[in-house]
CSV table of C-alpha atoms and ligand atoms in Angstrom, one decimal:
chain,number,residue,atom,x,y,z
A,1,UNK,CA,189.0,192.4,119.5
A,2,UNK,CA,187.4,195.9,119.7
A,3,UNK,CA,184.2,196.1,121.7
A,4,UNK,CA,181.9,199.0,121.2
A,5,UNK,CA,179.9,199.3,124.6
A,6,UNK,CA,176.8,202.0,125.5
A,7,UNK,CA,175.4,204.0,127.8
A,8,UNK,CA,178.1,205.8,128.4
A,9,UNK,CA,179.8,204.7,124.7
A,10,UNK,CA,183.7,203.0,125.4
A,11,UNK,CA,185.4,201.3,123.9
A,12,UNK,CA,187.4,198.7,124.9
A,13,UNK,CA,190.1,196.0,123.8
A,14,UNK,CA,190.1,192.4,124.4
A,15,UNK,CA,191.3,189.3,123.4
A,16,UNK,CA,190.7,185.6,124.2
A,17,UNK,CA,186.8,185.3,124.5
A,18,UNK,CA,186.1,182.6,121.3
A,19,UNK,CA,182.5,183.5,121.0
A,20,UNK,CA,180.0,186.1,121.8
A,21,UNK,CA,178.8,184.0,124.9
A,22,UNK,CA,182.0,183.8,126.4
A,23,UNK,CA,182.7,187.6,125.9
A,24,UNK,CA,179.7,188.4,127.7
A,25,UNK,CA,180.4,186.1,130.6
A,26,UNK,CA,183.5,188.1,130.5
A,27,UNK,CA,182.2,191.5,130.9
A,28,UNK,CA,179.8,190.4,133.4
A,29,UNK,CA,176.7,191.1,130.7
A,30,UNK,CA,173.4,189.4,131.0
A,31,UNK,CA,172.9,188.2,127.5
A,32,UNK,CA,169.2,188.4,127.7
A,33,UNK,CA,170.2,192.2,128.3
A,34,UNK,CA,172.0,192.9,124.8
A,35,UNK,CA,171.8,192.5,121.0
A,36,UNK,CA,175.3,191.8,119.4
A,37,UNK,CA,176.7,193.0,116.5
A,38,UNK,CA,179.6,191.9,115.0
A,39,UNK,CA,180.9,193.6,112.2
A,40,UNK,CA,177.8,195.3,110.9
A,41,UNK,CA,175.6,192.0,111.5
A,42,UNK,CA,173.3,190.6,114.3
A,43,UNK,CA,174.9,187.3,115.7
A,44,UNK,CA,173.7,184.4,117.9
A,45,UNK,CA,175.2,183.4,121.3
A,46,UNK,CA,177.4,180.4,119.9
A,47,UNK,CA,178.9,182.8,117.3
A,48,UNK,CA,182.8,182.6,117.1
A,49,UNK,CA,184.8,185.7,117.5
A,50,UNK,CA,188.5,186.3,116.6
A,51,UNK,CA,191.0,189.1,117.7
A,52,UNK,CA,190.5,190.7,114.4
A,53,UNK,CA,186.7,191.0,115.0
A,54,UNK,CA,184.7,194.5,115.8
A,55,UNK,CA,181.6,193.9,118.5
A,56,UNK,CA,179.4,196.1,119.8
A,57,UNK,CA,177.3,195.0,122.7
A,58,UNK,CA,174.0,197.4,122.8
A,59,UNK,CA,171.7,197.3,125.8
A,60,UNK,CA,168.1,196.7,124.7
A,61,UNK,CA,166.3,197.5,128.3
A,62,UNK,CA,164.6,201.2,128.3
A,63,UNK,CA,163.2,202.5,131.3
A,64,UNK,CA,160.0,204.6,131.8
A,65,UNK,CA,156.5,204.0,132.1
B,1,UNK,CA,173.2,177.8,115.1
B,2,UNK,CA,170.7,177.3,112.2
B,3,UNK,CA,167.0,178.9,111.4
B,4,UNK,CA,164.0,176.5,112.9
B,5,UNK,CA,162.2,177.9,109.3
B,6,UNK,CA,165.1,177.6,106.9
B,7,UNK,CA,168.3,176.0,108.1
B,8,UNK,CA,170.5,179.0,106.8
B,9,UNK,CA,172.2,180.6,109.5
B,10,UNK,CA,171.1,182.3,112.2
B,11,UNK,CA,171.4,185.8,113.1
B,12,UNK,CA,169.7,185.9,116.7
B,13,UNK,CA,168.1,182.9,118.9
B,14,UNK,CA,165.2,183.5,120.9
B,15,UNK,CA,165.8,180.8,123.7
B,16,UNK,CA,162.0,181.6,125.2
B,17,UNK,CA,161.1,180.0,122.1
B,18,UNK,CA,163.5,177.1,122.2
B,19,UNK,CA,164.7,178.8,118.6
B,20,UNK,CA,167.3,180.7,116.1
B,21,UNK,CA,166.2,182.6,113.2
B,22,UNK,CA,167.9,184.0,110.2
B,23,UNK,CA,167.0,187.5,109.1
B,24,UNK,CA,163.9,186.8,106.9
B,25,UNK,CA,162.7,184.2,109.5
B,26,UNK,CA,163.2,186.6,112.3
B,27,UNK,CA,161.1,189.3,110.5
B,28,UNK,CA,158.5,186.6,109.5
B,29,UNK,CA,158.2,185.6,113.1
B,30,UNK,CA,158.1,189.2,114.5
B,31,UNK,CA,155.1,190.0,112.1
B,32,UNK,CA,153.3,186.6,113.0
B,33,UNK,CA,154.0,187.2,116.7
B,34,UNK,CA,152.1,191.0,116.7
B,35,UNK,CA,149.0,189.7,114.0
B,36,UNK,CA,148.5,187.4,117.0
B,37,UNK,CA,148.5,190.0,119.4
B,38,UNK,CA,146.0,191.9,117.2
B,39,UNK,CA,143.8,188.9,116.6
B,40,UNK,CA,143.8,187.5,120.1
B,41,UNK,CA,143.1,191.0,121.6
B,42,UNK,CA,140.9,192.0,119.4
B,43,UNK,CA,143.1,195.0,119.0
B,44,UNK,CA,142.5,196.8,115.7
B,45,UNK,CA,139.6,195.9,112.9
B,46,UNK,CA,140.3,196.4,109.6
B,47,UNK,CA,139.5,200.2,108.0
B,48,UNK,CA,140.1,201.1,111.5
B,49,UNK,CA,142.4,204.5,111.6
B,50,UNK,CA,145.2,204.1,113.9
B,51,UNK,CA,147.6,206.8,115.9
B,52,UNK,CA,151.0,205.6,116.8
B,53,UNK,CA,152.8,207.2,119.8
B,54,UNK,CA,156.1,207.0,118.6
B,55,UNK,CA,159.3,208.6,120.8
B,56,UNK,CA,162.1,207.7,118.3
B,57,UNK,CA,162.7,205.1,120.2
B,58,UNK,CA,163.2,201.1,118.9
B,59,UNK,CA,160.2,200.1,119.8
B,60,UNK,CA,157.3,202.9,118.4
B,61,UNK,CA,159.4,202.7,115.2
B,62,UNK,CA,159.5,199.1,115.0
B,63,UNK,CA,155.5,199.1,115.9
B,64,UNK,CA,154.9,201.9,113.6
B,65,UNK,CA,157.1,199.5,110.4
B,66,UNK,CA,155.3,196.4,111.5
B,67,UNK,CA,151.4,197.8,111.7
B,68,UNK,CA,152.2,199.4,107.9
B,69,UNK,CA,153.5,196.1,106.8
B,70,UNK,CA,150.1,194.3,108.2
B,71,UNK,CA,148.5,196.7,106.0
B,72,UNK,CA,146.8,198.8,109.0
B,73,UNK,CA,146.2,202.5,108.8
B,74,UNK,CA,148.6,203.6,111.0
B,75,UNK,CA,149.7,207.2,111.4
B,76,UNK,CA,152.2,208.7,114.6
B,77,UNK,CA,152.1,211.5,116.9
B,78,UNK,CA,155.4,212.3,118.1
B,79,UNK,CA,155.1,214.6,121.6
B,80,UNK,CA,158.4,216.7,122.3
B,81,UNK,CA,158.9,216.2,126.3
B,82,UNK,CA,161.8,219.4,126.6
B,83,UNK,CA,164.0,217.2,128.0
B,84,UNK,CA,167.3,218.4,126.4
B,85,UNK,CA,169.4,217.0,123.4
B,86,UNK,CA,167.5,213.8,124.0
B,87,UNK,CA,164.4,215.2,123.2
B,88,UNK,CA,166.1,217.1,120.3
B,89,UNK,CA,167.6,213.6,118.8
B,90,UNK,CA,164.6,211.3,119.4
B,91,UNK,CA,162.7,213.9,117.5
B,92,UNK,CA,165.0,214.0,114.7
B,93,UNK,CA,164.8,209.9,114.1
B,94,UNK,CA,161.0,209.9,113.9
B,95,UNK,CA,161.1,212.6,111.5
B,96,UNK,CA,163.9,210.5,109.5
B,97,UNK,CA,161.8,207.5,109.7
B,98,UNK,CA,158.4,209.4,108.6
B,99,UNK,CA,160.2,210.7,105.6
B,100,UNK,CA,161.9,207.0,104.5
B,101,UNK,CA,158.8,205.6,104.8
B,102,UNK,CA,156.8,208.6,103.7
B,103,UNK,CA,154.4,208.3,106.3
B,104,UNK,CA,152.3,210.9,108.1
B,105,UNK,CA,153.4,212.1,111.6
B,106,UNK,CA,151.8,214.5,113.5
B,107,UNK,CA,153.5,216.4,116.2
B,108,UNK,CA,152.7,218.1,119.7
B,109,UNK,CA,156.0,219.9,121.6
B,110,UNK,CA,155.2,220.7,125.1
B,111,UNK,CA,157.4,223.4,126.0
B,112,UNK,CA,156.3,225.3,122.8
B,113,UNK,CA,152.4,224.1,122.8
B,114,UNK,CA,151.6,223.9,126.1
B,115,UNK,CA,154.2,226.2,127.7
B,116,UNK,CA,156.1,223.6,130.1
B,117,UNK,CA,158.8,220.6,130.2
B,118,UNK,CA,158.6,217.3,131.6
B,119,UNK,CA,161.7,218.3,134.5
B,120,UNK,CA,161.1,222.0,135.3
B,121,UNK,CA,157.1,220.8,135.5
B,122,UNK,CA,157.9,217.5,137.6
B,123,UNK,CA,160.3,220.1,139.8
B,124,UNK,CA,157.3,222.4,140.2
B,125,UNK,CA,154.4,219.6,140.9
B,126,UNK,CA,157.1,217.7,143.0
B,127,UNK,CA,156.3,214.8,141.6
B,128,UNK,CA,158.5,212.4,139.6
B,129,UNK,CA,159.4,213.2,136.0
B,130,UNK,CA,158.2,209.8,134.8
B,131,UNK,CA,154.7,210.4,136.1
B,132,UNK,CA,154.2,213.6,134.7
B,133,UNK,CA,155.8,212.9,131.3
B,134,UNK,CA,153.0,209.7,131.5
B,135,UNK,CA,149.8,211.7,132.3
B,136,UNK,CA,151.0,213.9,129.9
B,137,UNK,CA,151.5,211.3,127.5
B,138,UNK,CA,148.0,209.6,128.0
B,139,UNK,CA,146.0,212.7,128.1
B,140,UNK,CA,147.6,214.4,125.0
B,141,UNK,CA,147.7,211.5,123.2
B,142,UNK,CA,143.6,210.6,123.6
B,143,UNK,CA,143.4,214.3,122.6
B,144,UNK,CA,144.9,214.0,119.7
B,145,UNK,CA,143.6,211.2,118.7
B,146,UNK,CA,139.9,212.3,119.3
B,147,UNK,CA,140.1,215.3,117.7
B,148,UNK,CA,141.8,214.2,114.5
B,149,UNK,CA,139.6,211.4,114.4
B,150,UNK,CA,141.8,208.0,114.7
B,151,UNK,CA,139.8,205.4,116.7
B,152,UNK,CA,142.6,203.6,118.8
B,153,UNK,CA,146.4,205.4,120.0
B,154,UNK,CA,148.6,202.0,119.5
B,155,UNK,CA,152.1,202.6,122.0
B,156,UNK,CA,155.3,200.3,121.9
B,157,UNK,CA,155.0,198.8,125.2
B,158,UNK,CA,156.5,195.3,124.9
B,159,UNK,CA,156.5,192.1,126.4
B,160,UNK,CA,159.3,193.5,128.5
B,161,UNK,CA,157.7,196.3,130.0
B,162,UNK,CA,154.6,194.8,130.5
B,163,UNK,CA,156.2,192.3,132.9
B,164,UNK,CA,157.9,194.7,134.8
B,165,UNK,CA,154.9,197.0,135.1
B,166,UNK,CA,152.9,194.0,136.1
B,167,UNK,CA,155.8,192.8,138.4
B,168,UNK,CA,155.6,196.5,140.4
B,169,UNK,CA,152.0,196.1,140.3
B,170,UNK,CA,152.3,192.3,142.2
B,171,UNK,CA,154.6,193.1,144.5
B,172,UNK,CA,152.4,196.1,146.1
B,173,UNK,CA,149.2,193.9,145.2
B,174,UNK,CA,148.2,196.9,143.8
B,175,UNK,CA,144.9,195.9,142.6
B,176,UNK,CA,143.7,198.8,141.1
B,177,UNK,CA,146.5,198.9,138.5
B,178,UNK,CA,146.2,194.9,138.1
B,179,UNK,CA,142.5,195.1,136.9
B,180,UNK,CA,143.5,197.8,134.5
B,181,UNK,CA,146.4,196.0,133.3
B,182,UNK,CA,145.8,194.2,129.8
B,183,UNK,CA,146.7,194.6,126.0
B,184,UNK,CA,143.7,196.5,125.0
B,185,UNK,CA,141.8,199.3,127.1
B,186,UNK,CA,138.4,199.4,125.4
B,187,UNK,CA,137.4,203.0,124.2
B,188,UNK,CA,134.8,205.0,126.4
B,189,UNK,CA,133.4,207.8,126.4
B,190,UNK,CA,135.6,210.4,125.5
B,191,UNK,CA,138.7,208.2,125.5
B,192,UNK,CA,139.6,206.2,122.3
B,193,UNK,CA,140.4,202.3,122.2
B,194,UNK,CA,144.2,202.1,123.8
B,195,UNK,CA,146.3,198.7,122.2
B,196,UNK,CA,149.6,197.6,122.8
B,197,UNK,CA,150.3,195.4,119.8
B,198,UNK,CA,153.8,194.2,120.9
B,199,UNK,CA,153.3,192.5,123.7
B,200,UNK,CA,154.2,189.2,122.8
B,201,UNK,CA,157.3,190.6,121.8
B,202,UNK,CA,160.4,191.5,123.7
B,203,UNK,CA,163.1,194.6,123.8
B,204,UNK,CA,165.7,192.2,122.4
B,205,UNK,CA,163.8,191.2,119.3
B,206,UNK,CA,162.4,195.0,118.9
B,207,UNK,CA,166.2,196.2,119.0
B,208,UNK,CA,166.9,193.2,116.7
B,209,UNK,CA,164.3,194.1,114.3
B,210,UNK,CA,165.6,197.3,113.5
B,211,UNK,CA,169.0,196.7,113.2
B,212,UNK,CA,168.1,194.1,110.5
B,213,UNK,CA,166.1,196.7,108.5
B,214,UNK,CA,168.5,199.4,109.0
B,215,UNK,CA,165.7,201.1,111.4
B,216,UNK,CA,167.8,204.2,113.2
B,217,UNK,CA,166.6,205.1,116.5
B,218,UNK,CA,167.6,206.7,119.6
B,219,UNK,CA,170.0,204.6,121.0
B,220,UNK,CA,170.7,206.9,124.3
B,221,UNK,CA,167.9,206.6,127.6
B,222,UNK,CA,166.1,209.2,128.2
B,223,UNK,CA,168.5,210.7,131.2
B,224,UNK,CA,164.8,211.0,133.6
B,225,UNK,CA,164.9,206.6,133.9
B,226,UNK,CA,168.2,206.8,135.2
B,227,UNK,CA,168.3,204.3,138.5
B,228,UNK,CA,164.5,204.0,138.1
B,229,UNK,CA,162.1,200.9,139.7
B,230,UNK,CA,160.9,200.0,135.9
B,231,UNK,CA,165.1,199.6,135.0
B,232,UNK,CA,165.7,197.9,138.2
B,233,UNK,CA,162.2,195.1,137.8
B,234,UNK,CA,163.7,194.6,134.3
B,235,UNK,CA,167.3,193.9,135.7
B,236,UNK,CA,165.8,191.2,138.2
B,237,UNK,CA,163.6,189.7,135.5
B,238,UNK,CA,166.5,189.3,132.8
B,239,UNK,CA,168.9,187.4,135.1
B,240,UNK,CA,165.6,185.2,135.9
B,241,UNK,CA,164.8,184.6,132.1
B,242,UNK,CA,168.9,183.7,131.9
B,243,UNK,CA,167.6,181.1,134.2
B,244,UNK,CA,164.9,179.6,133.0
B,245,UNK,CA,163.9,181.1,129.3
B,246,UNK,CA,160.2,181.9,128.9
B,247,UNK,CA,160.0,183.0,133.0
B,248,UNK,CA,158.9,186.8,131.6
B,249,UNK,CA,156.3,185.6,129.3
B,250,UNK,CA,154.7,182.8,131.4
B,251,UNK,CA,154.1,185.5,134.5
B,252,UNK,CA,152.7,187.8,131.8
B,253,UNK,CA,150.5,185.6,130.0
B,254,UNK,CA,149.0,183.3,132.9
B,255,UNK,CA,148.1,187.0,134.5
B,256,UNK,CA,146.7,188.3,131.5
B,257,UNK,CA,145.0,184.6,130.9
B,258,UNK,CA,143.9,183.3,134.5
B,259,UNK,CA,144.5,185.6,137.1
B,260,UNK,CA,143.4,189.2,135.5
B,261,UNK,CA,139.8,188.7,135.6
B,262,UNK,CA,139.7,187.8,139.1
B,263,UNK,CA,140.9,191.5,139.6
B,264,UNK,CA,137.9,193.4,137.6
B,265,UNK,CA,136.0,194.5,141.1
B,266,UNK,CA,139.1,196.9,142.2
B,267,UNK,CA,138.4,199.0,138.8
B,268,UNK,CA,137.4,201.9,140.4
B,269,UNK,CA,136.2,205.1,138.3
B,270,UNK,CA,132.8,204.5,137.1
B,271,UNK,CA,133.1,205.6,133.6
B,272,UNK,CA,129.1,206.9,133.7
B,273,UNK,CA,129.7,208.9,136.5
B,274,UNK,CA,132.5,211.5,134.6
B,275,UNK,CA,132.1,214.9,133.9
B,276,UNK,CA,133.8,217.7,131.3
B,277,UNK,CA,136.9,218.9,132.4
B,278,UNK,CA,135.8,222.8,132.1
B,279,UNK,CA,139.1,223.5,130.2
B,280,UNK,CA,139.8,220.7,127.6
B,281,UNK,CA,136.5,219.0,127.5
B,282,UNK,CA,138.5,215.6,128.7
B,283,UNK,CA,136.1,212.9,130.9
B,284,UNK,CA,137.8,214.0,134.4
B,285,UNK,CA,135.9,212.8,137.8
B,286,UNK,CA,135.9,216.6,139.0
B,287,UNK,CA,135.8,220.0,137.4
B,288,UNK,CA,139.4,220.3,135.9
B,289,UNK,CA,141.5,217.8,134.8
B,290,UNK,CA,144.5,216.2,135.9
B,291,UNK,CA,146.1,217.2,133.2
B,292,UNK,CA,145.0,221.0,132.9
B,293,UNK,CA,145.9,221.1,136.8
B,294,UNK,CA,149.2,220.0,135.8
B,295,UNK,CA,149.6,222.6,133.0
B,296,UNK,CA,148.1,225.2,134.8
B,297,UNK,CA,150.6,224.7,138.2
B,298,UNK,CA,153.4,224.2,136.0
B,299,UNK,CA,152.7,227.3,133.9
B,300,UNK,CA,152.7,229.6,137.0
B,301,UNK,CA,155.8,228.2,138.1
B,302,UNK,CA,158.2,231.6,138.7
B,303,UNK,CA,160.5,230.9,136.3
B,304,UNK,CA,158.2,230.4,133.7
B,305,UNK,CA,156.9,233.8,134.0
B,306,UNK,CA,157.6,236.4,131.4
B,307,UNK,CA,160.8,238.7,132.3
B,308,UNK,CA,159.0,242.0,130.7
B,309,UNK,CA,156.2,241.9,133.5
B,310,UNK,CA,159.3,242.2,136.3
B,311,UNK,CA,160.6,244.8,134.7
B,312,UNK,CA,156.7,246.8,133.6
B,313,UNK,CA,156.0,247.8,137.0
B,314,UNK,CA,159.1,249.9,137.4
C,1,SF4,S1,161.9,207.7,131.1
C,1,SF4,FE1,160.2,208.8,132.2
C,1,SF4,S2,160.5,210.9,131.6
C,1,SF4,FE2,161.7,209.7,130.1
C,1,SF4,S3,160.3,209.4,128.4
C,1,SF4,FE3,160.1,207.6,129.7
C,1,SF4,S4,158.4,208.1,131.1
C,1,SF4,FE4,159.0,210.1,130.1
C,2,ZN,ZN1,165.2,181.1,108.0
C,3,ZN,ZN1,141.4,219.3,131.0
């Protein structure tokens, strides 16, 4: 699958993970950390993914007073 | 996973409260969550004229949406900080979202208004960018608020930041900045009420929120946070919340519930005892304000002086 990741934007490929919890476990991402977006829409942590899938992880944490 | 509401599916779960929402649900819940903010706090009456400080970012456009959708009178003031194409972009989304939602949005630009930007003046004052860009923020935005006559400044500050802030605040004791700590700073005089209607709410369902309503914001960091304490609190606090869910908002909410009051002696400014800042006019404990000292050192900095008076006396 193709993972959009942020700050710095990259983008990686991937396959194996079968659902959004196991790909962040993957990348070493603190779910509580992220929103995830596959294919346009917001999904849960149990979501399944396949190989054919687009995912973009965005950080939600800003910094600042 | 399925909506606690509806049963459809669900397009985000919220494990601090033990649920899944789909996307009406989730919007539902986000507007119920601030209207109890607002009610418990006693945050905003109704007629009352509200300023929102909005940066472009998730969560002052979120906050701006969600006050409209209330029904509150809401405008925002949107205060260019000079820091580089991020201040450039962030200004461009709030100025998208004004115009979607035809909304009214006032705007201040520091460099160009007040002659100065948040890094050359935190370079010049030697202090860091974060604190200036704050004072900055808190002083311009009572000012504006006072002299177009909104009663309260609403910011986006979310559950999130509120438990960092207040975790930086424990683990120095800090007790001045613990008894000022809470939801609502009750307007004095000279400064107007100060609400943060979003702090039951967290980054993740801000974020959420405006991806679901097609909401563009600025999705870069402003490059001054960069390895900051408020980034790294936040880190530590997430990977506790992975933990045990609900860790952030029961620290918050049994300080803001039990343990706040007990820190109301350590208030220290005497609000009776202020005098005019001879510049501005501001409440200020001596005879020029913090800010106007800020502005004033910052202006003089060398670079900041004109090139045609090096070049007049020869
Ligand atoms: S990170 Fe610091 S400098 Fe940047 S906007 Fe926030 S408070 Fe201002
Ligand atoms: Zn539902
Ligand atoms: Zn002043």
């Amino acid at each position: 699958m193709f993972v959009v990741l942020r700050n710095p934007k990259r983008e990686i490929e991937l396959s194996g993970p079968k659902n959004v919890e196991a790909l962040l476990a993957r990348l070493e991402i603190v779910p509580e950390s992220v929103i995830v977006i596959r294919n346009d829409e917001l999904v849960t942590r149990d979501a399944r993914l396949v190989d054919s899938d687009r995912v973009e992880i965005r950080p939600v944490t800003s910094g600042g007073a | 996973m399925r909506c606690r509401r509806c049963k459809a599916d669900a397009i985000i779960d919220l494990r601090r409260h033990n649920a899944a929402f789909c996307r009406d649900c989730f919007v539902h819940h986000c507007h119920e969550q601030v209207r109890r903010a607002i009610h418990d706090y006693e945050m905003i009456e109704p007629g009352a004229r509200v300023l929102v400080a909005v940066s472009g970012g998730k969560d002052s456009l979120a906050l701006w949406h969600i006050l409209r959708e209330l029904g509150y009178e809401a405008d925002g003031l949107y205060l260019g900080l000079g820091i580089g194409t991020y201040s450039d972009e962030s200004g461009d989304f709030a100025r998208a979202f004004a115009q979607r939602f035809d909304l009214t949005l006032h705007e201040i630009d520091l460099p160009a208004d007040l002659g100065f930007d948040i890094p050359e003046g935190a370079r010049t004052v030697r202090r860091s960018p974060c604190g200036v860009c704050g004072l900055s923020k808190r002083h311009l935005f009572n000012q504006a608020a006072s002299t177009h006559g909104y009663d309260i400044v609403a910011t986006g500050h979310n559950l999130d930041d509120e438990a960092a802030v207040l975790f930086g605040n424990t683990l120095r004791w800090d007790d001045e900045y613990l008894a000022r700590q809470f939801p609502v700073l009750p307007a004095t005089d000279g400064f107007v009420r100060k609400v943060k209607p979003l702090v039951r709410v967290g980054e993740r369902e801000m974020a959420a929120y405006c991806v679901v309503l097609g909401i563009d914001y600025i999705l870069e960091e402003c490059p001054m946070a960069v390895g900051n304490r408020h980034l790294a609190y936040k880190e530590l606090l997430n990977s506790l919340e992975e933990r045990s869910p609900g860790a952030k908002a029961a620290f918050l909410f049994n300080f803001l519930d039990r343990a706040h009051e007990r820190f109301a002696d350590a208030a220290v400014v005497d609000k009776d005892d202020l005098l005019r800042c001879t510049i501005c006019g501001s409440p200020t404990p001596g005879e020029v304000c913090a800010f106007c000292r800020l502005q004033a050192r910052a202006c003089a900095a060398p670079d900041s002086v004109p090139v045609t008076l090096r070049g007049a006396a020869s």
